[in-house]
Coordinates of C-alpha atoms in Angstrom, one line a residue:
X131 CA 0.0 0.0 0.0
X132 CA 1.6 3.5 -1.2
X133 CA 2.3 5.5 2.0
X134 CA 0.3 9.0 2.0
X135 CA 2.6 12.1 2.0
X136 CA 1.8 14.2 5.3
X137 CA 3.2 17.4 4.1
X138 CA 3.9 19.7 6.7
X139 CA 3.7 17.3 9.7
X140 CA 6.2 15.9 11.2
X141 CA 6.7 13.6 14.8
X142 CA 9.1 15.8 17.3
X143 CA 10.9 13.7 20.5
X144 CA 10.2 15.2 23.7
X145 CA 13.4 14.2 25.0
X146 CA 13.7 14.3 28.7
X147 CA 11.9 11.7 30.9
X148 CA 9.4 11.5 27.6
X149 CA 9.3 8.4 25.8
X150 CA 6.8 9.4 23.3
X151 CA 6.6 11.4 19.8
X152 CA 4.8 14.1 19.7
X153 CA 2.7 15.4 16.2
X154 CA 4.0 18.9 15.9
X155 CA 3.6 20.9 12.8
X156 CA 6.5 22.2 10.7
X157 CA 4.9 25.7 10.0
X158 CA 2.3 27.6 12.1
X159 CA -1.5 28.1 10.6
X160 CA -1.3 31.4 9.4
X161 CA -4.9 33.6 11.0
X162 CA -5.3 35.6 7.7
X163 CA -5.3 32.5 5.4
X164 CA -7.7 31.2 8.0
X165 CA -9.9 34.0 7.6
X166 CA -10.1 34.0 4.2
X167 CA -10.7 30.4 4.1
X168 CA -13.6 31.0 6.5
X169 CA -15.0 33.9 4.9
X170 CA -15.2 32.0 1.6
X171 CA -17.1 29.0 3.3
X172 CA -19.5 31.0 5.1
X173 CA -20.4 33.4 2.2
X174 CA -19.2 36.7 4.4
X175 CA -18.6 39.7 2.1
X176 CA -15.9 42.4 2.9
X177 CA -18.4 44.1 5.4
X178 CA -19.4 41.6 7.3
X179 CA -17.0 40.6 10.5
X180 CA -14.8 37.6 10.8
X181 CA -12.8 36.6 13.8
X182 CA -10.6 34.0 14.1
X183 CA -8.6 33.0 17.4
X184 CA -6.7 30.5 18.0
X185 CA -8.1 28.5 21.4
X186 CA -6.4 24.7 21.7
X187 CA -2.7 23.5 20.7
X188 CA -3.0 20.0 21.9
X189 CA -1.2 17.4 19.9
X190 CA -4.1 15.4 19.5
X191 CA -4.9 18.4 16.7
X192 CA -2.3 17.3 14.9
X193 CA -2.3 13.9 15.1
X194 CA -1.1 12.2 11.4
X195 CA -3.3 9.5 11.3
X196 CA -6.3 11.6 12.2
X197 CA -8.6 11.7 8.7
X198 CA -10.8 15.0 8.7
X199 CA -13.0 12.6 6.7
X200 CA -13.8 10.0 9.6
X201 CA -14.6 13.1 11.7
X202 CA -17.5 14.5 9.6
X203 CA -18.8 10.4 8.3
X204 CA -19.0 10.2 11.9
X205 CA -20.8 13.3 12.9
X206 CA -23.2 12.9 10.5
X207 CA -23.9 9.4 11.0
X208 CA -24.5 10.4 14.3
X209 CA -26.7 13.3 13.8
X210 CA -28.9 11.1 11.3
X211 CA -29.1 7.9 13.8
X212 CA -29.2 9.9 17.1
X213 CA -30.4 12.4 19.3
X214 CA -27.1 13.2 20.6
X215 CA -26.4 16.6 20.3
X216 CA -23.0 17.2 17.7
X217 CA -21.7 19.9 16.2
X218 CA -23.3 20.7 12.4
X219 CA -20.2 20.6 9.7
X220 CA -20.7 23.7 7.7
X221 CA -17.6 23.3 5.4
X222 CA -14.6 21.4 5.2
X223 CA -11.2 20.2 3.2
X224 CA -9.2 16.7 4.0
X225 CA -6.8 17.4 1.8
X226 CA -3.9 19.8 2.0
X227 CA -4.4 21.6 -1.3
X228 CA -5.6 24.8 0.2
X229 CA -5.1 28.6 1.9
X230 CA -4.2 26.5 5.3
X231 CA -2.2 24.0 3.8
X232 CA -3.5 21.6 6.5
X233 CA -7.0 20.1 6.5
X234 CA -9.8 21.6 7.9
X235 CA -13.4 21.5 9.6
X236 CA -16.0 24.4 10.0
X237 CA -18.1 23.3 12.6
X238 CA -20.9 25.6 14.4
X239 CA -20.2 26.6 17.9
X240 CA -22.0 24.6 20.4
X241 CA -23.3 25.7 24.2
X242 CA -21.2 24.4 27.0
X243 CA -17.7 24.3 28.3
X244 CA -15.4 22.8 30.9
X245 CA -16.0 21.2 34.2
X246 CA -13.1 22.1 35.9
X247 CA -14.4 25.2 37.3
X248 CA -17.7 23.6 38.5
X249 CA -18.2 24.4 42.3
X250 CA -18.9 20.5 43.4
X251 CA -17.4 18.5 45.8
X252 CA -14.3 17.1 44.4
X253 CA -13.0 14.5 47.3
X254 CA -11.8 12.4 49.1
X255 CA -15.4 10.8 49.2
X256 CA -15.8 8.7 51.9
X257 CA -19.0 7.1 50.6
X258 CA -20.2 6.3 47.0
X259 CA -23.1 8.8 47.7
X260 CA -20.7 11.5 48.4
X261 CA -18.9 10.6 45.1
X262 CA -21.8 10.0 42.4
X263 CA -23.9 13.3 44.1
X264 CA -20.9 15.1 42.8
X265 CA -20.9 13.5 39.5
X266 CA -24.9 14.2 38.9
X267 CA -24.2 17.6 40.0
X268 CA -21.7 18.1 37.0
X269 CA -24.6 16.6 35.0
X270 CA -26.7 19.0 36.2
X271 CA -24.4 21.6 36.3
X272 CA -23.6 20.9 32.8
X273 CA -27.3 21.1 31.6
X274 CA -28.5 23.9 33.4
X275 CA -25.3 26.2 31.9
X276 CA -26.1 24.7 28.0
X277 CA -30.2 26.2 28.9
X278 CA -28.8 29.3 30.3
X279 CA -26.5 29.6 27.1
X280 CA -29.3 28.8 24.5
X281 CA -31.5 31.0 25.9
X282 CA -28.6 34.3 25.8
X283 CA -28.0 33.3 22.1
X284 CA -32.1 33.1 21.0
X285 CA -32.5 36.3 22.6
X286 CA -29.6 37.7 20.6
X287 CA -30.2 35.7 17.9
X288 CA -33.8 37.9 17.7
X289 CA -32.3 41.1 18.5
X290 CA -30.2 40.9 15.1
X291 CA -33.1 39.9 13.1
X292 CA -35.2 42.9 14.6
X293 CA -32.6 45.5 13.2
X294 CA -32.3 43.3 10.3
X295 CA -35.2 43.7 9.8
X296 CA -35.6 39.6 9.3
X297 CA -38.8 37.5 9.6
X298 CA -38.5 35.1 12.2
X299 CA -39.8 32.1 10.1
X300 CA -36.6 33.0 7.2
X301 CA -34.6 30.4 9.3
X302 CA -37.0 27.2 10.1
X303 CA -34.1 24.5 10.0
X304 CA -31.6 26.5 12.7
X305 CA -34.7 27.1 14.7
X306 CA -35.2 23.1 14.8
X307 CA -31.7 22.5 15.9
X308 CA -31.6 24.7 18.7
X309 CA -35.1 23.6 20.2
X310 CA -33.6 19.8 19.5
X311 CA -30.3 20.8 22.1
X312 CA -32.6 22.7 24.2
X313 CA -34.5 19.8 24.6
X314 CA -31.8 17.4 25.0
X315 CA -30.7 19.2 28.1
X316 CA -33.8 19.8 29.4
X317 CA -34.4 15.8 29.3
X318 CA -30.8 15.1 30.7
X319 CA -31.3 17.5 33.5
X320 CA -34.7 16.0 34.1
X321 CA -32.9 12.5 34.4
X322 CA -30.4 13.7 36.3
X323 CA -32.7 14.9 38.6
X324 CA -34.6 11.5 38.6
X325 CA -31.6 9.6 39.5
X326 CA -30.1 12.2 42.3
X327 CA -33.7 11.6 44.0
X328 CA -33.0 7.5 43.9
X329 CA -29.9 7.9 45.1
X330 CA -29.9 8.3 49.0
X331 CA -32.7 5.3 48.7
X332 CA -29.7 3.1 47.2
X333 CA -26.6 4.2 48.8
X334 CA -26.3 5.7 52.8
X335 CA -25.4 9.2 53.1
X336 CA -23.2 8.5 55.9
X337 CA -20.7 5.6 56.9
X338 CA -18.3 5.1 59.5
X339 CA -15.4 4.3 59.0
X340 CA -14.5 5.3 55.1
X341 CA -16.0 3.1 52.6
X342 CA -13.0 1.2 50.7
X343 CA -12.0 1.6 47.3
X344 CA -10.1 -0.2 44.5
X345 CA -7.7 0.8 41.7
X346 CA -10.2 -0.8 38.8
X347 CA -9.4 -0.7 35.3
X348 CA -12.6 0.1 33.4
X349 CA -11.5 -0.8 29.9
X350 CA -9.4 -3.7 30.8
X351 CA -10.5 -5.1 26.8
X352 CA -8.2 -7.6 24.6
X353 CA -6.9 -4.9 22.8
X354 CA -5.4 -3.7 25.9
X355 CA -3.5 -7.0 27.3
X356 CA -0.6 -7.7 25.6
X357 CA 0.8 -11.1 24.9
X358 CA 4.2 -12.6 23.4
X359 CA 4.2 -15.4 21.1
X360 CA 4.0 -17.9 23.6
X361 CA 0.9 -16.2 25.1
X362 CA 2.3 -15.1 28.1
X363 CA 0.8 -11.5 29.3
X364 CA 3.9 -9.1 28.8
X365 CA 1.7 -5.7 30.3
X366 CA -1.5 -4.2 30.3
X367 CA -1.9 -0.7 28.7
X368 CA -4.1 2.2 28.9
X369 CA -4.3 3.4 32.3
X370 CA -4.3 7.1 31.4
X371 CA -8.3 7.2 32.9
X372 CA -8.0 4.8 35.6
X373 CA -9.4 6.0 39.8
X374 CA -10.2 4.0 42.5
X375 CA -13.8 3.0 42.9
X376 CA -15.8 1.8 45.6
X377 CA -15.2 -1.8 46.7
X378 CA -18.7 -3.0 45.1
X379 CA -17.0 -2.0 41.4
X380 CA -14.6 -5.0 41.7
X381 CA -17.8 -7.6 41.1
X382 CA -18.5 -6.6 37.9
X383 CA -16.2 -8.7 35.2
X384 CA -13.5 -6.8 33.6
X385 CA -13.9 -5.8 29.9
X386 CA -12.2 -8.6 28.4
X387 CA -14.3 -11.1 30.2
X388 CA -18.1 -10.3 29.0
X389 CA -19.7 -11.7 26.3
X390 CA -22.2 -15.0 25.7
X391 CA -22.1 -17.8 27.9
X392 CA -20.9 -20.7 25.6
X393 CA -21.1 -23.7 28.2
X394 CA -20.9 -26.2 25.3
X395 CA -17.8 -26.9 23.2
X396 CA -18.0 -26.0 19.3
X397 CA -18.6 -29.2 17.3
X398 CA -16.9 -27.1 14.4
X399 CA -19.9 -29.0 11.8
X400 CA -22.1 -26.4 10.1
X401 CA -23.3 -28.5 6.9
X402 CA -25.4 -25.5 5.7
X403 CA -22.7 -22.4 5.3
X404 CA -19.8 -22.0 3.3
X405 CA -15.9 -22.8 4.4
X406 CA -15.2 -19.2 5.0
X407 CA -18.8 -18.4 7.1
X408 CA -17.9 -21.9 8.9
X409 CA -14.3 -21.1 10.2
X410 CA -16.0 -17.7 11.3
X411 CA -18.5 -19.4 13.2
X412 CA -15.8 -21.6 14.9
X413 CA -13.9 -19.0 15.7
X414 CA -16.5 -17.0 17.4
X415 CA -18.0 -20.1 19.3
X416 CA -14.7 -21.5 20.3
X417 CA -13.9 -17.6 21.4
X418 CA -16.8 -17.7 23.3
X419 CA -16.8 -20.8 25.0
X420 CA -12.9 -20.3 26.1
X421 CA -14.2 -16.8 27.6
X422 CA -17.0 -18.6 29.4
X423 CA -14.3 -21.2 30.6
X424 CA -12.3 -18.0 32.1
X425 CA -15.0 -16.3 33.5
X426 CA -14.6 -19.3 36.1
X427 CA -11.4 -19.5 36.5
X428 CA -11.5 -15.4 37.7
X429 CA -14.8 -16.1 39.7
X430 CA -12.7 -18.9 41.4
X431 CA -9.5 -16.9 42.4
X432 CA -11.8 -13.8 43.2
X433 CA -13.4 -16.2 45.8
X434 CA -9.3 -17.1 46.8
X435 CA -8.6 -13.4 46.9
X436 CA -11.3 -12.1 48.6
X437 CA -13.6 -14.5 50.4
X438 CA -16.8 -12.1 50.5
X439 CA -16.8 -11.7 47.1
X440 CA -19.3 -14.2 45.4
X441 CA -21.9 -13.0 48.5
X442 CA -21.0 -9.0 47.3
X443 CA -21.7 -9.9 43.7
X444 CA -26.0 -10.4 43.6
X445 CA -26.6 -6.6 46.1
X446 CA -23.9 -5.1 43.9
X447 CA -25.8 -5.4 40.5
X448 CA -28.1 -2.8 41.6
X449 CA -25.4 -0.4 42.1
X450 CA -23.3 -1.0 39.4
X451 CA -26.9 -0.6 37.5
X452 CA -27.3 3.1 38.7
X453 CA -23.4 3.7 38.1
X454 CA -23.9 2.5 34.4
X455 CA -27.3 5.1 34.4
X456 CA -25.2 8.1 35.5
X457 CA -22.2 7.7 33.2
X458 CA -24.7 6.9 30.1
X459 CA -26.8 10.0 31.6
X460 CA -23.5 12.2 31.3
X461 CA -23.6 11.0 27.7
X462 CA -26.4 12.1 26.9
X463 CA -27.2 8.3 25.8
X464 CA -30.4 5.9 26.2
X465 CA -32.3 8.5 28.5
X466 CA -35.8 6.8 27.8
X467 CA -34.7 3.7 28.8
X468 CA -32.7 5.0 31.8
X469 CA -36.0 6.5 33.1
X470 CA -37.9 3.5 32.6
X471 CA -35.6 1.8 34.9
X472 CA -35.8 4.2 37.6
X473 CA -39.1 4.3 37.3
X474 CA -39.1 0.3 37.5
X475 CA -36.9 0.6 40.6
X476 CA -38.8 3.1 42.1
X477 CA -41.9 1.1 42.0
X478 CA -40.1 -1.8 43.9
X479 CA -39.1 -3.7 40.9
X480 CA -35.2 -4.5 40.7
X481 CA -34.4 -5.2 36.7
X482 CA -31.2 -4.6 35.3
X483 CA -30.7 -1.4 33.6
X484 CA -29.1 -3.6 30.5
X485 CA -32.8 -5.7 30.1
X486 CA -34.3 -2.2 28.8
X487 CA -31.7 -1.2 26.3
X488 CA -30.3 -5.2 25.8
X489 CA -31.4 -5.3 22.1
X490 CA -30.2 -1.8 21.2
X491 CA -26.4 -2.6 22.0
X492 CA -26.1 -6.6 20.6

């Protein structure tokens, strides 16, 4: 395969205590080329004001193997398939063979910004009600801040068009995507709210002493165990966004360990499909029964390790159910079906938060 030319890019070596390469580029974006790039692709005329600031330098903007084209076949699928609230591509170039000289995306500017200066407790938690209260609250935080946003810009938005002298109606399709985000937070916050109310009724406000935690890797997934040739597990990688959670996180299976039960060994005879569907069938089954076979062996040194640990697992799925409903909350995904479980729960009903949204993630 011909290797693409990355004009103008180029990996830079930290040096120091760094052991990485870093995506750097050889010549600075130039503002004015930017401008005129930007002036062209939103149809501005000489009058009409164009600002253009440069706001990030991380080197994950620079990254070489980072295709402006996945970016917007992605954003779109997503705004076609979804309610989740992305930004609208309004031009773009994946090549190099422009102003710039690097590619580029035009995006709309979207409500919202960082939660770093969020006033919530930020720890030590010495319970998990302590610690997911504070993580609703960024939820809520979040939410409430993208409503107040909205709101500023319509009321701008309908100043400009007054001394425009603009009809209101001129600009349907914008109107529809702001009432679709203004929605989507309202719901989220709504949620939010829903699950900050469950909370106290699944977790205790206070404990004495401290409740213990674990260092738990949350993506613990094939891709991130590393073997040699003879199998043997040489490391395990990606630990950039691991914390300590409470101890009731440790009964859940690690990534690389869910799947189907397969109790029954692959006969490896499918008289009906083809030699190439056939070794993909035995390769799944057999995959899947050697992951069943492991899922014991863990379940039996958990039970070595920690004695306690087959009698946490069955009052731990609840929690780890309402965990899963506040990260997917945060997301922004499967909000109908989180309600529907807390609804469920709240009614004395105990299902798992995966039964209502099973069918949607096989």
């Amino acid at each position: 395969m011909p290797h693409r030319q990355r004009n103008g890019l180029r990996w830079a070596d930290m040096g120091g205590c760094s052991f990485e390469l870093e995506p750097q580029w050889a010549g600075q974006p130039q503002l004015d080329d930017i401008t005129q790039v930007c002036r062209r692709a939103l149809d501005l005329s000489a009058e009409d004001g164009c600002s253009v600031t440069f706001h990030a330098d991380a080197p994950s903007a620079k990254t070489i193997w980072a295709s402006a084209r996945v970016a917007i076949t992605t954003l779109g699928w997503i705004r076609r398939m979804t309610h989740v609230p992305v930004p609208k591509v309004i031009a773009f170039d994946d090549s190099q063979d422009n102003d710039i000289g690097y590619e580029w995306i035009l995006m709309e500017l979207m409500p919202g910004g960082e939660h770093f200066d969020y006033d919530i407790a930020r720890g030590p938690f010495r319970t998990s009600h302590d610690w997911l209260s504070a993580c609703l609250e960024i939820i809520r935080q979040e939410q409430v801040e993208a409503l107040e946003e909205e709101e500023d810009e319509e009321d701008q938005e309908d100043q400009e068009d007054q001394e425009d002298g603009k009809d209101e109606n001129d600009e349907g399709g914008e109107e529809n995507e702001e009432d679709e985000v203004r929605e989507d937070a309202k719901y989220r916050l709504q949620v939010a709210n829903k699950l900050t109310k469950l909370l106290p009724k699944l977790f205790p406000l206070f404990q004495n002493p401290a409740e213990p935690t674990v260092l738990w890797h949350d993506n613990l997934s094939m891709s991130n165990i590393l073997v040699d040739d003879d199998g043997k597990i040489t490391a395990l990688i990606d630990w950039e966004c691991v914390s300590c959670k409470p101890l009731w996180v440790a009964t859940e299976m690690p990534e690389f360990l869910l799947g189907h039960v397969q109790e029954e060994e692959p006969n490896k005879d499918y008289p009906d499909e083809d030699d190439a569907k056939k070794t993909k069938l035995d390769r799944i089954e057999l995959f899947e029964f050697q992951q069943t076979q492991l899922r014991k062996v863990y379940v039996g040194k958990m039970k070595q390790l920690w004695p306690q640990w087959e009698t946490e697992v069955a009052p731990a799925a609840l929690k780890l159910d309402f965990l899963g409903a506040v990260d997917r909350c945060a997301g922004g995904w499967y909000l109908v079906e989180i309600e529907q479980w807390i609804d469920a729960v709240e009614g004395g009903a105990f299902p798992r938060l995966t039964d209502f949204f099973e069918d949607m993630e096989s």
